[in-house]
Amino acid sequence: MKRYSNLWLDVIDFENLFQASRQAQRGKRYRQNVLEFNDNLESELIQLQQELSTQTYQPGEYRTFEIFEPKRRVISAAPYRDRVVHHALCHVIAPIFERTFIADSYANRVGFGTHRALKKFTIFARSSSYVLQCDIKKYFPSIDREILKTLLRRKIKCKNTLWLIDLIIDNSNEQLPVIDYFPGDDLLTPIQRQRGLPIGNLTSQFFANVYLNGLDHFIKEQLKVKKYVRYVDDFALFADSHSFLADARTEIETYLTQLRLKIHPIKSQLFETKHGANFLGFRIFPDYIRVRSDNLKRSRKRLRKLHKNYVCGKIGKSEVEQSLQSWFAHLNHGDTWRLQQQLFASLAWVRE
């Protein structure tokens, strides 16, 4: 397996840092911390470049908050200058790993995404009798940092680049606690091992794909599963044989022990596709696709908040239109024309 060196000068190159700042500010350019950084952009980037080149760079503290929809999760926001560094790093190392990813992994990849994943899921569901849907139990809090570093070192041997990778991983903030035992563990092993990556980092999203890349290849190449889709830690296997998928689940559970992961015992199920399968906020049936009720409930709540902010003058018409277009574009992937009309007509978009 080829390992890459001499990456560091590309990572800390000024043009790379500049492009990283452009990417990091997308959708956030008017936030105070971004405006302050951009007011002195050249000096800020030169300072970052100096800190990286002398390896005196230290990540700042995360701003952390919890969300409870659809489930309890800790979201971590890194300081803006750190997000610039994350983009600069991923711009150099992501293409190296991208060549190793399978075509059936859709999250956080250019040219893939939720809509393509949903389309492929629908095709597979409507051409198969059974589906095995799996969800990794507390995925981001469970990622073992030493295992992750080992996986990254299979492709990267540039010492300076590995220094930055390790620094970002080791400075991950505390995540939701996970106590799971695996073969060979003693009573203290789950406490002693460093685990968890902050949800919200670009690097975390990229590392999450690397961490499960081996599982993707195992399912496709060892288990010989022809119809497979993964989006982050949600993945599905399709076949016309119930026993084939039942055996595959056992093999997957065994494979995941080497990553110190477990599939969710309740959310992971094997059933007939004719009963409908949930994926990325939709429920896919043989003849139609509908929005999941819990997703619709959250969407109604966001729409009411958007409406309130518009009526009160907190946001403008262009912001409303942009949000609605994005949301309705997502709904268009289901049979939702009547639903869209009802949702929009339920609110009066007139300012007081």
Short mmCIF file of C-alpha atoms in Angstrom, two decimals:
data_model
loop_
_atom_site.label_atom_id
_atom_site.label_comp_id
_atom_site.label_asym_id
_atom_site.label_seq_id
_atom_site.Cartn_x
_atom_site.Cartn_y
_atom_site.Cartn_z
CA MET A 1 0.00 0.00 0.00
CA LYS A 2 1.43 3.34 -1.05
CA ARG A 3 2.12 5.83 1.73
CA TYR A 4 2.48 9.55 1.07
CA SER A 5 5.20 11.86 2.36
CA ASN A 6 6.25 15.44 1.58
CA LEU A 7 2.75 16.82 2.15
CA TRP A 8 3.57 19.48 4.69
CA LEU A 9 4.58 22.31 2.38
CA ASP A 10 1.28 21.88 0.56
CA VAL A 11 -0.66 22.03 3.84
CA ILE A 12 0.96 25.27 5.06
CA ASP A 13 1.20 26.91 1.65
CA PHE A 14 -0.29 30.44 1.84
CA GLU A 15 -2.55 29.89 -1.16
CA ASN A 16 -3.87 26.69 0.44
CA LEU A 17 -4.61 28.56 3.67
CA PHE A 18 -6.31 31.35 1.70
CA GLN A 19 -8.54 28.89 -0.16
CA ALA A 20 -9.27 27.17 3.15
CA SER A 21 -10.49 30.47 4.60
CA ARG A 22 -12.82 30.89 1.61
CA GLN A 23 -14.26 27.43 2.17
CA ALA A 24 -14.56 27.79 5.95
CA GLN A 25 -16.65 30.96 5.70
CA ARG A 26 -19.30 29.57 3.36
CA GLY A 27 -22.71 30.28 4.87
CA LYS A 28 -21.06 32.05 7.82
CA ARG A 29 -19.33 35.07 6.29
CA TYR A 30 -21.39 37.63 8.25
CA ARG A 31 -20.80 36.11 11.66
CA GLN A 32 -18.78 38.29 14.00
CA ASN A 33 -15.80 35.96 14.38
CA VAL A 34 -15.54 35.52 10.60
CA LEU A 35 -15.79 39.27 9.97
CA GLU A 36 -13.06 39.94 12.52
CA PHE A 37 -10.79 37.34 10.92
CA ASN A 38 -11.41 38.69 7.42
CA ASP A 39 -10.75 42.29 8.50
CA ASN A 40 -7.09 41.30 8.89
CA LEU A 41 -7.11 38.30 6.57
CA GLU A 42 -3.55 38.45 5.30
CA SER A 43 -1.98 38.94 8.72
CA GLU A 44 -4.22 36.24 10.25
CA LEU A 45 -3.17 33.74 7.57
CA ILE A 46 0.50 34.68 7.89
CA GLN A 47 0.24 34.16 11.64
CA LEU A 48 -1.38 30.75 11.13
CA GLN A 49 1.26 29.80 8.60
CA GLN A 50 4.02 30.79 11.03
CA GLU A 51 2.49 28.83 13.91
CA LEU A 52 2.07 25.74 11.74
CA SER A 53 5.56 25.89 10.24
CA THR A 54 7.16 26.20 13.70
CA GLN A 55 4.66 23.70 15.18
CA THR A 56 3.63 26.19 17.87
CA TYR A 57 0.01 26.12 16.67
CA GLN A 58 -2.49 25.08 19.34
CA PRO A 59 -6.24 24.58 18.73
CA GLY A 60 -8.60 26.76 20.71
CA GLU A 61 -11.49 25.72 22.93
CA TYR A 62 -14.70 24.36 21.44
CA ARG A 63 -18.08 25.98 21.94
CA THR A 64 -20.35 23.09 22.83
CA PHE A 65 -24.12 22.73 22.90
CA GLU A 66 -26.61 19.86 22.90
CA ILE A 67 -29.45 19.13 20.51
CA PHE A 68 -32.19 16.60 21.12
CA GLU A 69 -33.71 16.16 17.65
CA PRO A 70 -33.84 13.49 16.42
CA LYS A 71 -31.70 12.25 19.32
CA ARG A 72 -29.45 13.69 22.00
CA ARG A 73 -26.14 14.79 20.49
CA VAL A 74 -23.31 17.08 21.55
CA ILE A 75 -22.40 19.54 18.80
CA SER A 76 -18.99 21.22 18.98
CA ALA A 77 -18.01 24.40 17.17
CA ALA A 78 -14.27 25.03 16.83
CA PRO A 79 -12.91 28.60 16.70
CA TYR A 80 -12.93 29.97 13.16
CA ARG A 81 -9.13 30.00 12.74
CA ASP A 82 -9.10 26.30 13.64
CA ARG A 83 -11.75 25.60 11.02
CA VAL A 84 -9.46 27.25 8.46
CA VAL A 85 -6.71 24.82 9.48
CA HIS A 86 -9.14 21.88 9.19
CA HIS A 87 -9.98 22.86 5.62
CA ALA A 88 -6.32 23.37 4.73
CA LEU A 89 -5.45 19.90 6.03
CA CYS A 90 -8.38 18.11 4.37
CA HIS A 91 -7.71 19.84 1.06
CA VAL A 92 -4.36 18.03 0.93
CA ILE A 93 -5.07 14.64 2.51
CA ALA A 94 -8.69 14.01 1.45
CA PRO A 95 -7.82 13.24 -2.21
CA ILE A 96 -5.37 10.58 -1.01
CA PHE A 97 -8.11 8.67 0.80
CA GLU A 98 -10.83 9.50 -1.72
CA ARG A 99 -9.16 7.09 -4.14
CA THR A 100 -9.70 4.27 -1.63
CA PHE A 101 -13.39 4.96 -0.90
CA ILE A 102 -16.04 2.82 -2.56
CA ALA A 103 -18.76 4.33 -4.74
CA ASP A 104 -21.48 3.31 -2.25
CA SER A 105 -20.31 5.64 0.56
CA TYR A 106 -22.12 8.97 0.16
CA ALA A 107 -21.50 11.25 3.14
CA ASN A 108 -19.20 14.29 3.07
CA ARG A 109 -17.86 13.66 -0.42
CA VAL A 110 -17.88 16.02 -3.39
CA GLY A 111 -20.43 14.87 -5.95
CA PHE A 112 -22.20 12.45 -3.62
CA GLY A 113 -24.47 13.61 -0.76
CA THR A 114 -27.91 12.81 0.64
CA HIS A 115 -29.94 12.99 -2.56
CA ARG A 116 -27.74 10.57 -4.49
CA ALA A 117 -27.70 8.25 -1.48
CA LEU A 118 -31.50 8.35 -1.24
CA LYS A 119 -31.85 7.63 -4.96
CA LYS A 120 -29.55 4.61 -4.79
CA PHE A 121 -31.29 3.37 -1.61
CA THR A 122 -34.66 3.60 -3.37
CA ILE A 123 -33.42 1.67 -6.41
CA PHE A 124 -32.00 -1.09 -4.24
CA ALA A 125 -35.08 -1.25 -1.97
CA ARG A 126 -37.46 -1.58 -4.93
CA SER A 127 -35.40 -4.32 -6.57
CA SER A 128 -34.83 -6.47 -3.45
CA SER A 129 -36.99 -8.53 -1.13
CA TYR A 130 -35.09 -7.82 2.09
CA VAL A 131 -33.00 -5.09 3.66
CA LEU A 132 -30.60 -5.19 6.60
CA GLN A 133 -30.44 -1.68 8.03
CA CYS A 134 -27.72 -0.94 10.56
CA ASP A 135 -26.85 2.02 12.73
CA ILE A 136 -23.59 2.31 14.68
CA LYS A 137 -24.25 2.80 18.37
CA LYS A 138 -23.07 6.32 19.41
CA TYR A 139 -20.70 6.46 16.47
CA PHE A 140 -18.76 9.71 16.90
CA PRO A 141 -18.36 9.33 20.70
CA SER A 142 -17.16 5.73 20.15
CA ILE A 143 -14.41 6.33 17.58
CA ASP A 144 -11.16 5.07 19.11
CA ARG A 145 -8.48 7.69 18.57
CA GLU A 146 -5.50 5.31 18.51
CA ILE A 147 -7.20 3.04 16.00
CA LEU A 148 -8.02 6.09 13.87
CA LYS A 149 -4.38 7.24 13.94
CA THR A 150 -3.27 3.78 12.85
CA LEU A 151 -5.70 3.83 9.91
CA LEU A 152 -4.49 7.27 8.82
CA ARG A 153 -0.86 6.12 8.97
CA ARG A 154 -1.59 3.42 6.43
CA LYS A 155 -1.64 6.15 3.77
CA ILE A 156 0.34 9.03 5.30
CA LYS A 157 3.94 8.99 6.53
CA CYS A 158 4.72 12.72 6.40
CA LYS A 159 5.79 13.40 10.01
CA ASN A 160 4.76 17.05 10.08
CA THR A 161 1.35 16.31 8.61
CA LEU A 162 0.87 13.50 11.13
CA TRP A 163 1.81 15.96 13.89
CA LEU A 164 -1.10 18.21 12.87
CA ILE A 165 -3.50 15.27 12.46
CA ASP A 166 -2.61 13.95 15.92
CA LEU A 167 -2.92 17.43 17.42
CA ILE A 168 -6.44 17.86 16.07
CA ILE A 169 -7.50 14.37 17.19
CA ASP A 170 -5.93 14.67 20.66
CA ASN A 171 -7.54 18.07 21.25
CA SER A 172 -11.03 16.70 20.63
CA ASN A 173 -13.28 17.77 23.46
CA GLU A 174 -15.18 15.46 25.79
CA GLN A 175 -18.05 13.59 24.16
CA LEU A 176 -21.04 11.67 25.50
CA PRO A 177 -19.77 8.77 27.63
CA VAL A 178 -19.73 5.28 26.08
CA ILE A 179 -18.95 2.18 28.13
CA ASP A 180 -18.64 -0.88 25.91
CA TYR A 181 -16.49 -3.97 26.39
CA PHE A 182 -14.78 -6.04 23.72
CA PRO A 183 -12.79 -9.31 23.74
CA GLY A 184 -9.59 -8.93 25.73
CA ASP A 185 -10.76 -5.92 27.75
CA ASP A 186 -10.39 -5.70 31.48
CA LEU A 187 -12.65 -3.67 33.75
CA LEU A 188 -10.82 -0.37 33.13
CA THR A 189 -10.14 -0.63 29.38
CA PRO A 190 -13.18 1.42 28.21
CA ILE A 191 -12.17 4.23 30.57
CA GLN A 192 -8.48 4.21 29.71
CA ARG A 193 -8.82 4.39 25.91
CA GLN A 194 -9.22 7.85 24.38
CA ARG A 195 -12.38 7.97 22.31
CA GLY A 196 -14.67 10.39 20.54
CA LEU A 197 -14.53 13.05 17.85
CA PRO A 198 -16.48 16.34 17.94
CA ILE A 199 -19.52 16.37 15.68
CA GLY A 200 -19.32 19.53 13.61
CA ASN A 201 -15.66 19.48 12.54
CA LEU A 202 -14.83 19.00 8.88
CA THR A 203 -11.95 16.80 10.01
CA SER A 204 -14.29 14.67 12.13
CA GLN A 205 -16.56 14.07 9.14
CA PHE A 206 -13.58 13.10 7.01
CA PHE A 207 -12.05 10.88 9.71
CA ALA A 208 -15.44 9.19 10.19
CA ASN A 209 -15.35 8.05 6.54
CA VAL A 210 -11.79 6.78 6.87
CA TYR A 211 -12.72 4.87 10.03
CA LEU A 212 -15.46 2.85 8.27
CA ASN A 213 -13.72 2.53 4.90
CA GLY A 214 -12.44 -0.91 5.83
CA LEU A 215 -15.96 -2.02 6.72
CA ASP A 216 -17.17 -0.86 3.29
CA HIS A 217 -14.56 -3.00 1.54
CA PHE A 218 -15.27 -5.95 3.84
CA ILE A 219 -18.97 -5.87 3.00
CA LYS A 220 -18.43 -5.48 -0.73
CA GLU A 221 -15.40 -7.72 -1.24
CA GLN A 222 -15.54 -10.35 1.52
CA LEU A 223 -19.28 -10.69 2.08
CA LYS A 224 -19.94 -10.16 -1.66
CA VAL A 225 -22.88 -7.80 -1.07
CA LYS A 226 -23.85 -6.30 -4.41
CA LYS A 227 -26.39 -3.77 -3.13
CA TYR A 228 -25.03 -1.60 -0.33
CA VAL A 229 -25.38 2.05 0.75
CA ARG A 230 -23.68 3.90 3.60
CA TYR A 231 -24.24 7.46 4.81
CA VAL A 232 -21.95 8.24 7.78
CA ASP A 233 -22.84 5.48 10.29
CA ASP A 234 -26.18 4.46 8.73
CA PHE A 235 -25.79 1.66 6.22
CA ALA A 236 -28.02 -0.83 4.45
CA LEU A 237 -27.52 -4.15 2.69
CA PHE A 238 -30.10 -5.49 0.21
CA ALA A 239 -30.71 -9.01 -1.08
CA ASP A 240 -33.46 -11.48 -1.95
CA SER A 241 -32.21 -13.96 0.67
CA HIS A 242 -33.13 -13.47 4.34
CA SER A 243 -30.52 -15.97 5.52
CA PHE A 244 -27.76 -14.28 3.51
CA LEU A 245 -28.42 -10.96 5.25
CA ALA A 246 -28.79 -12.62 8.67
CA ASP A 247 -25.35 -14.20 8.25
CA ALA A 248 -23.97 -10.88 7.03
CA ARG A 249 -25.11 -9.17 10.20
CA THR A 250 -23.19 -11.67 12.32
CA GLU A 251 -20.07 -11.15 10.21
CA ILE A 252 -20.40 -7.38 10.43
CA GLU A 253 -20.76 -7.44 14.20
CA THR A 254 -17.58 -9.52 14.42
CA TYR A 255 -15.69 -7.20 12.07
CA LEU A 256 -16.71 -4.10 14.03
CA THR A 257 -15.11 -5.41 17.24
CA GLN A 258 -11.67 -4.61 15.78
CA LEU A 259 -12.83 -0.99 15.47
CA ARG A 260 -14.32 -1.14 18.98
CA LEU A 261 -17.77 -0.38 17.59
CA LYS A 262 -21.18 -2.00 17.99
CA ILE A 263 -24.30 -1.74 15.88
CA HIS A 264 -27.38 -0.42 17.63
CA PRO A 265 -29.32 -3.42 18.98
CA ILE A 266 -32.75 -1.87 18.33
CA LYS A 267 -32.27 0.38 15.29
CA SER A 268 -30.46 -2.34 13.33
CA GLN A 269 -33.10 -4.60 11.77
CA LEU A 270 -33.63 -7.12 8.98
CA PHE A 271 -37.05 -7.00 7.32
CA GLU A 272 -38.96 -7.14 4.04
CA THR A 273 -38.66 -4.03 1.90
CA LYS A 274 -42.38 -4.07 1.09
CA HIS A 275 -43.06 -2.78 4.62
CA GLY A 276 -41.13 0.43 3.96
CA ALA A 277 -37.64 1.45 5.06
CA ASN A 278 -36.50 4.69 6.72
CA PHE A 279 -33.51 6.51 5.30
CA LEU A 280 -32.32 10.14 5.50
CA GLY A 281 -35.65 11.51 6.69
CA PHE A 282 -37.85 9.61 4.22
CA ARG A 283 -39.74 6.34 4.30
CA ILE A 284 -39.36 4.40 1.07
CA PHE A 285 -42.19 2.11 -0.04
CA PRO A 286 -42.43 0.06 -3.24
CA ASP A 287 -44.74 2.62 -4.92
CA TYR A 288 -44.14 5.92 -3.18
CA ILE A 289 -41.88 7.89 -0.82
CA ARG A 290 -43.14 9.93 2.08
CA VAL A 291 -41.51 12.21 4.66
CA ARG A 292 -41.01 10.57 8.04
CA SER A 293 -43.36 11.97 10.67
CA ASP A 294 -40.58 12.94 13.08
CA ASN A 295 -38.72 14.73 10.26
CA LEU A 296 -41.92 16.52 9.25
CA LYS A 297 -42.46 17.65 12.85
CA ARG A 298 -38.97 19.17 13.00
CA SER A 299 -39.48 20.78 9.59
CA ARG A 300 -42.75 22.40 10.68
CA LYS A 301 -40.97 23.79 13.74
CA ARG A 302 -38.14 25.27 11.62
CA LEU A 303 -40.68 26.73 9.17
CA ARG A 304 -42.58 28.47 11.98
CA LYS A 305 -39.33 29.92 13.30
CA LEU A 306 -38.38 31.12 9.81
CA HIS A 307 -41.82 32.69 9.42
CA LYS A 308 -41.59 34.43 12.79
CA ASN A 309 -38.14 35.88 12.02
CA TYR A 310 -39.38 37.17 8.67
CA VAL A 311 -42.55 38.77 10.05
CA CYS A 312 -40.52 40.46 12.81
CA GLY A 313 -38.00 41.78 10.31
CA LYS A 314 -35.03 39.77 11.61
CA ILE A 315 -34.36 38.26 8.18
CA GLY A 316 -35.05 39.43 4.65
CA LYS A 317 -37.00 38.03 1.73
CA SER A 318 -33.89 36.66 0.02
CA GLU A 319 -32.95 34.64 3.11
CA VAL A 320 -36.47 33.25 3.33
CA GLU A 321 -36.46 32.29 -0.34
CA GLN A 322 -33.07 30.63 -0.06
CA SER A 323 -34.16 28.56 2.96
CA LEU A 324 -37.47 27.57 1.39
CA GLN A 325 -35.87 26.61 -1.92
CA SER A 326 -33.33 24.42 -0.15
CA TRP A 327 -35.98 22.76 1.99
CA PHE A 328 -38.48 22.19 -0.83
CA ALA A 329 -35.69 20.82 -3.04
CA HIS A 330 -35.15 18.21 -0.36
CA LEU A 331 -38.87 17.45 -0.09
CA ASN A 332 -39.04 17.01 -3.86
CA HIS A 333 -37.25 13.70 -3.48
CA GLY A 334 -40.44 12.31 -1.99
CA ASP A 335 -44.07 12.35 -3.10
CA THR A 336 -44.71 15.63 -1.30
CA TRP A 337 -46.37 18.11 -3.70
CA ARG A 338 -49.58 18.37 -1.67
CA LEU A 339 -47.60 18.53 1.56
CA GLN A 340 -45.54 21.45 0.30
CA GLN A 341 -48.66 23.38 -0.69
CA GLN A 342 -50.26 22.77 2.70
CA LEU A 343 -47.14 23.81 4.63
CA PHE A 344 -46.61 27.02 2.71
CA ALA A 345 -50.30 27.99 2.72
CA SER A 346 -50.57 27.45 6.49
CA LEU A 347 -48.55 30.63 7.16
CA ALA A 348 -49.17 34.20 6.01
CA TRP A 349 -45.88 35.57 4.64
CA VAL A 350 -46.81 39.21 5.24
CA ARG A 351 -45.00 41.51 7.61
CA GLU A 352 -47.00 43.32 10.27
#
